[in-house]
Amino acid sequence: MNKNRCGWCVGNDLYEAYHDEEWGVPVYDDATLFEFLILETFQAGLSWITILKKRENFRKAFDNFDYERIAKYNASKVEALLQDTGIVRNKLKVNATITNAQAFMKIQEDFGSFSSYIWNFVNGKPIKNSLKNHKNAPANTPLSDTISKDLKKRGFKFVGSTVIYAHMQATGMVNDHVESCFRYHEV
């Protein structure tokens, strides 16, 4: 059966599965929020499909995105990651992942969970946009600007407004499925 999907994913099985099963589904679990945050930071400057293709490699390389373990990575672990051809080998992003894991845990201490912190920006409920064409989705918004600034103030790296808006889309804080997409009313 042909399903009407958002145009950005059509024609690629991996993209379509991600779109159909994950993208835009509200995520309240800290471990999953952390995974998406790290993947989005590595995506900065690259295409999302590049990251999706390497997602399993990222999971292996970064201890299944266990932020408590990542927060303790040392120089030899960083060097090993920079030799891992299965991931994006960018020293600044690898080091930012460690810094972000530490900052993530500080937010958990301060707010009880990262989920409580991040979802508070949207009063705990997804923003539902009304897009006719996926090309009309914004790259960032005043809200993603605000979240980005707050995260940076708390020590996070590689969390510009565009990265944060992509994170909001991926984790369902905002529903940017086009109105004609079969997922629009499901998430």
XYZ file of N, CA and C in Angstrom:
561
model
N 0.837 -1.182 0.000
C 0.000 0.000 0.000
C 0.888 1.255 0.000
N 0.596 2.179 -0.876
C 1.340 3.431 -0.909
C 0.806 4.378 0.156
N 1.704 4.878 0.959
C 1.341 5.821 2.002
C 1.825 7.201 1.588
N 1.047 8.204 1.882
C 1.460 9.565 1.611
C 2.365 10.025 2.748
N 3.622 10.302 2.415
C 4.626 10.695 3.403
C 5.136 12.103 3.134
N 5.838 12.629 4.096
C 6.561 13.882 3.908
C 7.595 13.666 2.800
N 7.713 14.634 1.911
C 8.551 14.473 0.726
C 10.027 14.238 0.981
N 10.532 14.685 2.122
C 11.975 14.576 2.376
C 12.456 13.139 2.512
N 11.557 12.205 2.809
C 12.009 10.835 3.065
C 11.696 9.872 1.926
N 10.899 10.295 0.980
C 10.383 9.391 -0.049
C 11.508 8.866 -0.957
N 11.493 7.542 -1.148
C 12.424 6.926 -2.088
C 13.631 6.258 -1.458
N 13.762 6.360 -0.139
C 14.876 5.726 0.555
C 14.297 4.902 1.700
N 14.518 3.602 1.662
C 13.917 2.710 2.661
C 14.295 3.077 4.094
N 15.558 3.418 4.321
C 16.012 3.780 5.664
C 15.322 5.061 6.131
N 15.281 6.050 5.246
C 14.619 7.319 5.555
C 13.132 7.107 5.820
N 12.480 6.310 4.978
C 11.045 6.073 5.132
C 10.743 5.362 6.449
N 11.548 4.377 6.813
C 11.333 3.671 8.081
C 11.515 4.624 9.259
N 12.550 5.456 9.209
C 12.783 6.440 10.267
C 11.584 7.397 10.360
N 11.145 7.890 9.225
C 9.994 8.787 9.171
C 8.741 8.125 9.735
N 8.486 6.891 9.311
C 7.253 6.193 9.681
C 7.217 5.767 11.144
N 8.374 5.460 11.711
C 8.408 4.859 13.039
C 8.914 5.778 14.155
N 9.750 6.758 13.818
C 10.384 7.549 14.872
C 10.169 9.049 14.780
N 10.356 9.615 13.606
C 10.404 11.072 13.462
C 9.087 11.709 13.898
N 9.189 12.605 14.835
C 8.017 13.333 15.281
C 7.227 12.655 16.390
N 7.641 11.461 16.789
C 6.959 10.774 17.895
C 7.476 11.370 19.206
N 6.596 11.870 20.061
C 7.061 12.463 21.315
C 7.904 11.486 22.150
N 9.082 11.955 22.547
C 10.035 11.169 23.332
C 10.191 11.837 24.697
N 9.926 11.070 25.743
C 10.046 11.590 27.106
C 11.126 10.856 27.900
N 11.788 9.910 27.275
C 12.809 9.089 27.912
C 14.176 9.766 27.779
N 14.849 9.979 28.905
C 16.137 10.677 28.884
C 17.171 9.992 27.990
N 17.254 8.681 28.030
C 18.265 7.979 27.235
C 18.048 8.232 25.739
N 16.803 8.189 25.295
C 16.509 8.424 23.877
C 16.705 9.885 23.520
N 16.319 10.778 24.401
C 16.553 12.206 24.149
C 18.043 12.487 23.993
N 18.859 11.852 24.827
C 20.306 12.036 24.729
C 20.825 11.496 23.398
N 20.386 10.310 23.017
C 20.828 9.738 21.741
C 20.523 10.687 20.593
N 19.295 11.175 20.527
C 18.939 12.085 19.441
C 19.743 13.377 19.504
N 19.984 13.880 20.696
C 20.761 15.109 20.821
C 22.170 14.913 20.267
N 22.791 13.802 20.620
C 24.145 13.537 20.130
C 24.151 13.320 18.622
N 23.206 12.549 18.124
C 23.143 12.334 16.676
C 22.923 13.653 15.937
N 22.076 14.501 16.477
C 21.843 15.809 15.838
C 23.114 16.661 15.855
N 23.883 16.601 16.948
C 25.113 17.404 16.971
C 26.111 16.894 15.940
N 26.168 15.588 15.746
C 27.069 15.053 14.720
C 26.561 15.365 13.317
N 25.268 15.549 13.170
C 24.684 15.837 11.867
C 25.007 17.255 11.400
N 25.303 18.154 12.322
C 25.565 19.551 11.956
C 26.543 19.621 10.785
N 26.086 20.222 9.697
C 26.917 20.367 8.504
C 26.865 19.176 7.560
N 26.156 18.137 7.939
C 26.040 16.928 7.121
C 24.567 16.641 6.861
N 24.287 15.642 6.047
C 22.899 15.254 5.814
C 22.470 14.246 6.880
N 21.182 14.249 7.195
C 20.664 13.335 8.203
C 20.812 11.891 7.752
N 20.697 11.628 6.462
C 20.821 10.247 5.973
C 22.222 9.699 6.267
N 23.226 10.557 6.223
C 24.593 10.147 6.556
C 24.640 9.629 7.988
N 23.987 10.338 8.886
C 23.973 9.940 10.295
C 23.137 8.681 10.487
N 21.989 8.612 9.834
C 21.148 7.411 9.963
C 21.895 6.161 9.520
N 22.640 6.262 8.439
C 23.394 5.110 7.941
C 24.457 4.660 8.940
N 24.957 5.585 9.744
C 26.015 5.286 10.710
C 25.470 5.113 12.140
N 24.171 5.160 12.294
C 23.571 5.158 13.630
C 24.000 3.956 14.470
N 23.962 2.767 13.914
C 24.370 1.584 14.678
C 25.844 1.649 15.049
N 26.668 2.175 14.163
C 28.090 2.351 14.477
C 28.274 3.347 15.625
N 27.478 4.430 15.606
C 27.525 5.392 16.711
C 27.130 4.723 18.022
N 26.102 3.900 17.982
C 25.661 3.215 19.202
C 26.775 2.350 19.770
N 27.453 1.611 18.904
C 28.556 0.758 19.369
C 29.712 1.603 19.892
N 30.090 2.609 19.134
C 31.251 3.429 19.493
C 31.035 4.207 20.796
N 29.804 4.652 21.010
C 29.499 5.480 22.178
C 28.708 4.711 23.245
N 29.059 3.426 23.417
C 28.488 2.632 24.508
C 26.968 2.760 24.600
N 26.322 2.637 23.450
C 24.860 2.715 23.364
C 24.319 4.031 23.942
N 25.098 5.084 23.759
C 24.741 6.431 24.215
C 24.489 6.495 25.718
N 25.270 5.723 26.470
C 25.199 5.744 27.930
C 25.920 7.009 28.405
N 25.150 8.041 28.720
C 25.745 9.342 29.045
C 26.616 9.284 30.294
N 26.318 8.385 31.243
C 27.165 8.279 32.434
C 28.559 7.762 32.072
N 28.621 6.826 31.156
C 29.923 6.318 30.703
C 30.633 7.357 29.838
N 29.875 7.966 28.931
C 30.468 8.955 28.021
C 31.066 10.117 28.803
N 30.401 10.535 29.859
C 30.884 11.665 30.671
C 32.270 11.406 31.247
N 32.668 10.127 31.342
C 33.961 9.754 31.919
C 35.014 9.394 30.871
N 34.700 9.558 29.600
C 35.678 9.221 28.558
C 36.965 10.007 28.759
N 38.079 9.321 28.499
C 39.393 9.956 28.631
C 40.031 10.138 27.250
N 41.246 10.645 27.245
C 41.939 10.948 25.985
C 42.133 9.711 25.120
N 42.401 8.556 25.715
C 42.604 7.350 24.904
C 41.304 6.909 24.245
N 40.172 7.094 24.936
C 38.879 6.770 24.329
C 38.578 7.730 23.176
N 38.886 8.990 23.378
C 38.693 9.979 22.302
C 39.525 9.584 21.093
N 40.762 9.208 21.312
C 41.638 8.802 20.215
C 41.090 7.575 19.492
N 40.572 6.625 20.249
C 39.971 5.428 19.637
C 38.762 5.809 18.786
N 37.947 6.727 19.277
C 36.785 7.183 18.508
C 37.215 7.866 17.217
N 38.291 8.627 17.285
C 38.767 9.336 16.092
C 39.360 8.391 15.052
N 39.642 7.162 15.440
C 40.134 6.139 14.499
C 38.998 5.263 13.962
N 37.793 5.426 14.501
C 36.650 4.579 14.146
C 36.023 5.078 12.839
N 36.236 4.349 11.759
C 35.729 4.763 10.446
C 34.206 4.617 10.328
N 33.576 3.990 11.287
C 32.128 3.793 11.238
C 31.322 4.999 11.688
N 32.001 5.990 12.273
C 31.307 7.193 12.752
C 31.884 8.417 12.041
N 31.307 9.560 12.330
C 31.856 10.830 11.859
C 33.009 11.171 12.795
N 34.208 11.223 12.231
C 35.409 11.421 13.049
C 35.782 12.895 13.084
N 35.114 13.605 13.944
C 35.352 15.035 14.110
C 35.713 15.260 15.575
N 36.945 15.676 15.804
C 37.454 15.801 17.176
C 36.615 16.766 18.013
N 36.197 17.880 17.425
C 35.395 18.840 18.174
C 34.059 18.231 18.588
N 33.442 17.462 17.683
C 32.148 16.848 17.991
C 32.297 15.701 18.984
N 33.361 14.949 18.883
C 33.607 13.873 19.852
C 33.801 14.470 21.244
N 34.632 15.493 21.333
C 34.838 16.141 22.629
C 33.564 16.801 23.142
N 32.770 17.367 22.230
C 31.498 17.981 22.618
C 30.548 16.931 23.185
N 30.614 15.713 22.680
C 29.751 14.641 23.175
C 30.034 14.369 24.650
N 31.298 14.391 25.022
C 31.687 14.179 26.419
C 31.184 15.350 27.276
N 31.452 16.558 26.817
C 30.990 17.757 27.518
C 29.476 17.749 27.652
N 28.778 17.362 26.575
C 27.316 17.361 26.594
C 26.761 16.292 27.543
N 27.446 15.165 27.641
C 27.010 14.130 28.589
C 27.105 14.662 30.019
N 28.174 15.383 30.316
C 28.347 15.951 31.649
C 27.278 17.015 31.928
N 27.030 17.871 30.945
C 26.015 18.923 31.104
C 24.609 18.321 31.192
N 24.377 17.249 30.456
C 23.097 16.541 30.471
C 22.795 16.035 31.885
N 23.808 15.443 32.521
C 23.623 14.922 33.878
C 23.414 16.047 34.893
N 24.013 17.195 34.646
C 23.815 18.352 35.531
C 22.362 18.820 35.426
N 21.810 18.829 34.225
C 20.402 19.193 34.056
C 19.510 18.182 34.774
N 19.867 16.899 34.680
C 19.089 15.880 35.406
C 19.084 16.168 36.904
N 20.241 16.558 37.443
C 20.332 16.899 38.866
C 19.442 18.096 39.194
N 19.476 19.101 38.327
C 18.764 20.353 38.583
C 17.255 20.257 38.357
N 16.828 19.415 37.427
C 15.416 19.380 37.036
C 14.743 18.027 37.270
N 15.482 17.056 37.778
C 14.926 15.727 37.996
C 15.101 14.808 36.808
N 15.035 15.386 35.618
C 15.290 14.653 34.373
C 15.527 15.667 33.263
N 16.225 15.225 32.226
C 16.392 16.088 31.054
C 15.042 16.287 30.383
N 14.223 15.247 30.383
C 12.892 15.328 29.780
C 12.077 16.458 30.414
N 12.069 16.542 31.730
C 11.330 17.622 32.410
C 11.838 18.985 31.957
N 13.153 19.105 31.887
C 13.767 20.361 31.459
C 13.342 20.734 30.045
N 13.550 19.842 29.089
C 13.358 20.192 27.674
C 11.876 20.352 27.329
N 11.034 19.472 27.875
C 9.604 19.548 27.561
C 8.929 20.743 28.219
N 9.545 21.299 29.251
C 8.990 22.492 29.879
C 8.927 23.670 28.897
N 9.810 23.679 27.912
C 9.823 24.761 26.926
C 8.556 24.777 26.066
N 7.859 23.633 25.983
C 6.608 23.547 25.205
C 5.433 23.157 26.112
N 5.573 23.427 27.405
C 4.531 23.111 28.387
C 4.107 21.649 28.351
N 5.072 20.758 28.028
C 4.828 19.327 28.078
C 4.051 18.740 26.913
N 3.675 19.577 25.943
C 2.868 19.100 24.814
C 3.491 19.528 23.490
N 3.433 18.640 22.484
C 3.996 18.988 21.174
C 3.302 20.193 20.535
N 4.077 20.971 19.836
C 3.555 22.039 18.985
C 3.168 21.381 17.666
N 1.950 21.600 17.217
C 1.488 20.976 15.974
C 1.406 22.053 14.897
N 2.339 21.988 13.963
C 2.344 22.932 12.849
C 1.420 22.449 11.745
N 1.119 23.332 10.827
C 0.233 23.009 9.700
C 0.965 23.301 8.400
N 1.791 22.338 7.990
C 2.598 22.522 6.790
C 1.945 21.835 5.598
N 1.922 22.532 4.477
C 1.415 21.945 3.227
C 2.540 21.251 2.473
N 3.762 21.752 2.633
C 4.927 21.224 1.926
C 6.085 21.147 2.919
N 6.809 20.029 2.905
C 7.925 19.875 3.856
C 8.990 20.951 3.683
N 9.070 21.533 2.507
C 10.078 22.575 2.261
C 9.750 23.865 3.002
N 8.532 23.964 3.526
C 8.131 25.153 4.279
C 8.441 25.047 5.772
N 8.951 23.894 6.195
C 9.327 23.745 7.607
C 10.509 24.666 7.896
N 10.460 25.350 9.014
C 11.587 26.247 9.326
C 12.839 25.456 9.714
N 13.981 26.097 9.556
C 15.242 25.496 10.004
C 15.444 25.774 11.491
N 14.859 26.852 11.961
C 14.910 27.219 13.374
C 13.765 28.174 13.658
N 13.529 28.411 14.932
C 12.439 29.288 15.361
C 12.915 30.106 16.564
N 12.160 31.108 16.951
C 12.522 31.823 18.180
C 12.620 30.883 19.389
N 11.761 29.862 19.440
C 11.830 28.901 20.548
C 13.115 28.085 20.503
N 13.509 27.615 19.316
C 14.773 26.861 19.236
C 15.955 27.769 19.549
N 15.839 29.065 19.221
C 16.874 30.033 19.610
C 16.998 30.088 21.136
N 15.852 30.155 21.810
C 15.822 30.241 23.272
C 16.427 28.995 23.912
N 16.012 27.815 23.422
C 16.525 26.565 23.981
C 18.024 26.454 23.736
N 18.450 26.786 22.526
C 19.870 26.740 22.177
C 20.689 27.619 23.126
N 20.237 28.842 23.337
C 20.953 29.764 24.227
C 21.019 29.221 25.647
N 19.922 28.625 26.113
C 19.901 28.094 27.467
C 20.851 26.901 27.605
N 20.834 26.016 26.607
C 21.744 24.860 26.645
C 23.203 25.312 26.610
N 23.511 26.286 25.769
C 24.889 26.799 25.699
C 25.307 27.405 27.039
N 24.378 28.125 27.654
C 24.654 28.714 28.965
C 24.962 27.622 29.997
N 24.384 26.454 29.805
C 24.584 25.326 30.711
C 25.779 24.458 30.305
N 26.555 24.901 29.298
C 27.791 24.230 28.942
C 27.747 23.315 27.734
N 26.600 23.186 27.076
C 26.500 22.317 25.902
C 27.227 22.930 24.709
N 27.704 22.054 23.826
C 28.412 22.452 22.602
C 27.669 21.892 21.388
N 27.837 22.551 20.247
C 27.211 22.115 18.986
C 25.691 22.025 19.108
N 25.109 22.965 19.807
C 23.667 22.989 19.985
C 23.095 24.320 19.490
N 23.466 24.679 18.260
C 22.912 25.876 17.658
C 21.417 25.718 17.441
N 20.773 26.793 17.091
C 19.325 26.811 16.946
C 18.820 25.799 15.909
N 19.540 25.624 14.809
C 19.123 24.668 13.775
C 19.225 23.236 14.291
N 20.293 22.923 14.996
C 20.446 21.588 15.603
C 19.306 21.344 16.592
N 18.985 22.336 17.394
C 17.931 22.181 18.393
C 16.564 22.038 17.735
N 16.320 22.778 16.659
C 15.019 22.619 15.995
C 14.900 21.222 15.389
N 15.975 20.713 14.817
C 15.964 19.345 14.285
C 15.702 18.345 15.412
N 16.287 18.591 16.578
C 16.054 17.738 17.746
C 14.581 17.809 18.165
N 14.014 18.996 18.146
C 12.606 19.164 18.498
C 11.705 18.391 17.529
N 12.047 18.433 16.247
C 11.274 17.684 15.250
C 11.408 16.178 15.482
N 12.635 15.730 15.652
C 12.900 14.300 15.787
C 12.218 13.708 17.016
N 12.204 14.466 18.111
C 11.684 13.947 19.371
C 10.240 14.344 19.634
N 9.578 14.876 18.627
C 8.160 15.154 18.725
C 7.773 16.375 19.531
N 8.722 17.217 19.898
C 8.364 18.464 20.570
C 7.590 19.361 19.614
N 7.851 19.166 18.337
C 7.111 19.867 17.295
C 6.729 18.840 16.234
N 5.497 18.911 15.760
C 5.028 18.026 14.698
C 5.122 18.779 13.383
N 6.141 18.456 12.607
C 6.331 19.085 11.300
C 6.042 18.124 10.153
N 5.277 17.049 10.428
C 4.775 16.247 9.318
C 3.824 17.146 8.525
N 3.854 17.029 7.203
C 2.909 17.810 6.402
C 1.498 17.283 6.661
N 0.511 18.143 6.487
C -0.869 17.774 6.801
C -1.349 16.563 6.011
N -0.820 16.372 4.808
C -1.263 15.250 3.972
C -0.530 13.942 4.294
N 0.471 14.004 5.173
C 1.234 12.808 5.554
C 0.390 11.929 6.475
N 0.478 10.634 6.273
C -0.304 9.713 7.102
C 0.079 9.783 8.583
N 1.269 10.277 8.897
C 1.723 10.364 10.294
C 1.255 11.643 10.985
N 0.802 12.623 10.226
C 0.448 13.931 10.804
C -0.530 13.798 11.972
N -1.591 13.018 11.794
C -2.597 12.873 12.847
C -2.274 11.750 13.827
N -1.266 10.936 13.512
C -0.905 9.808 14.379
C 0.036 10.199 15.509
N 0.831 11.239 15.307
C 1.812 11.612 16.348
C 1.330 12.805 17.152
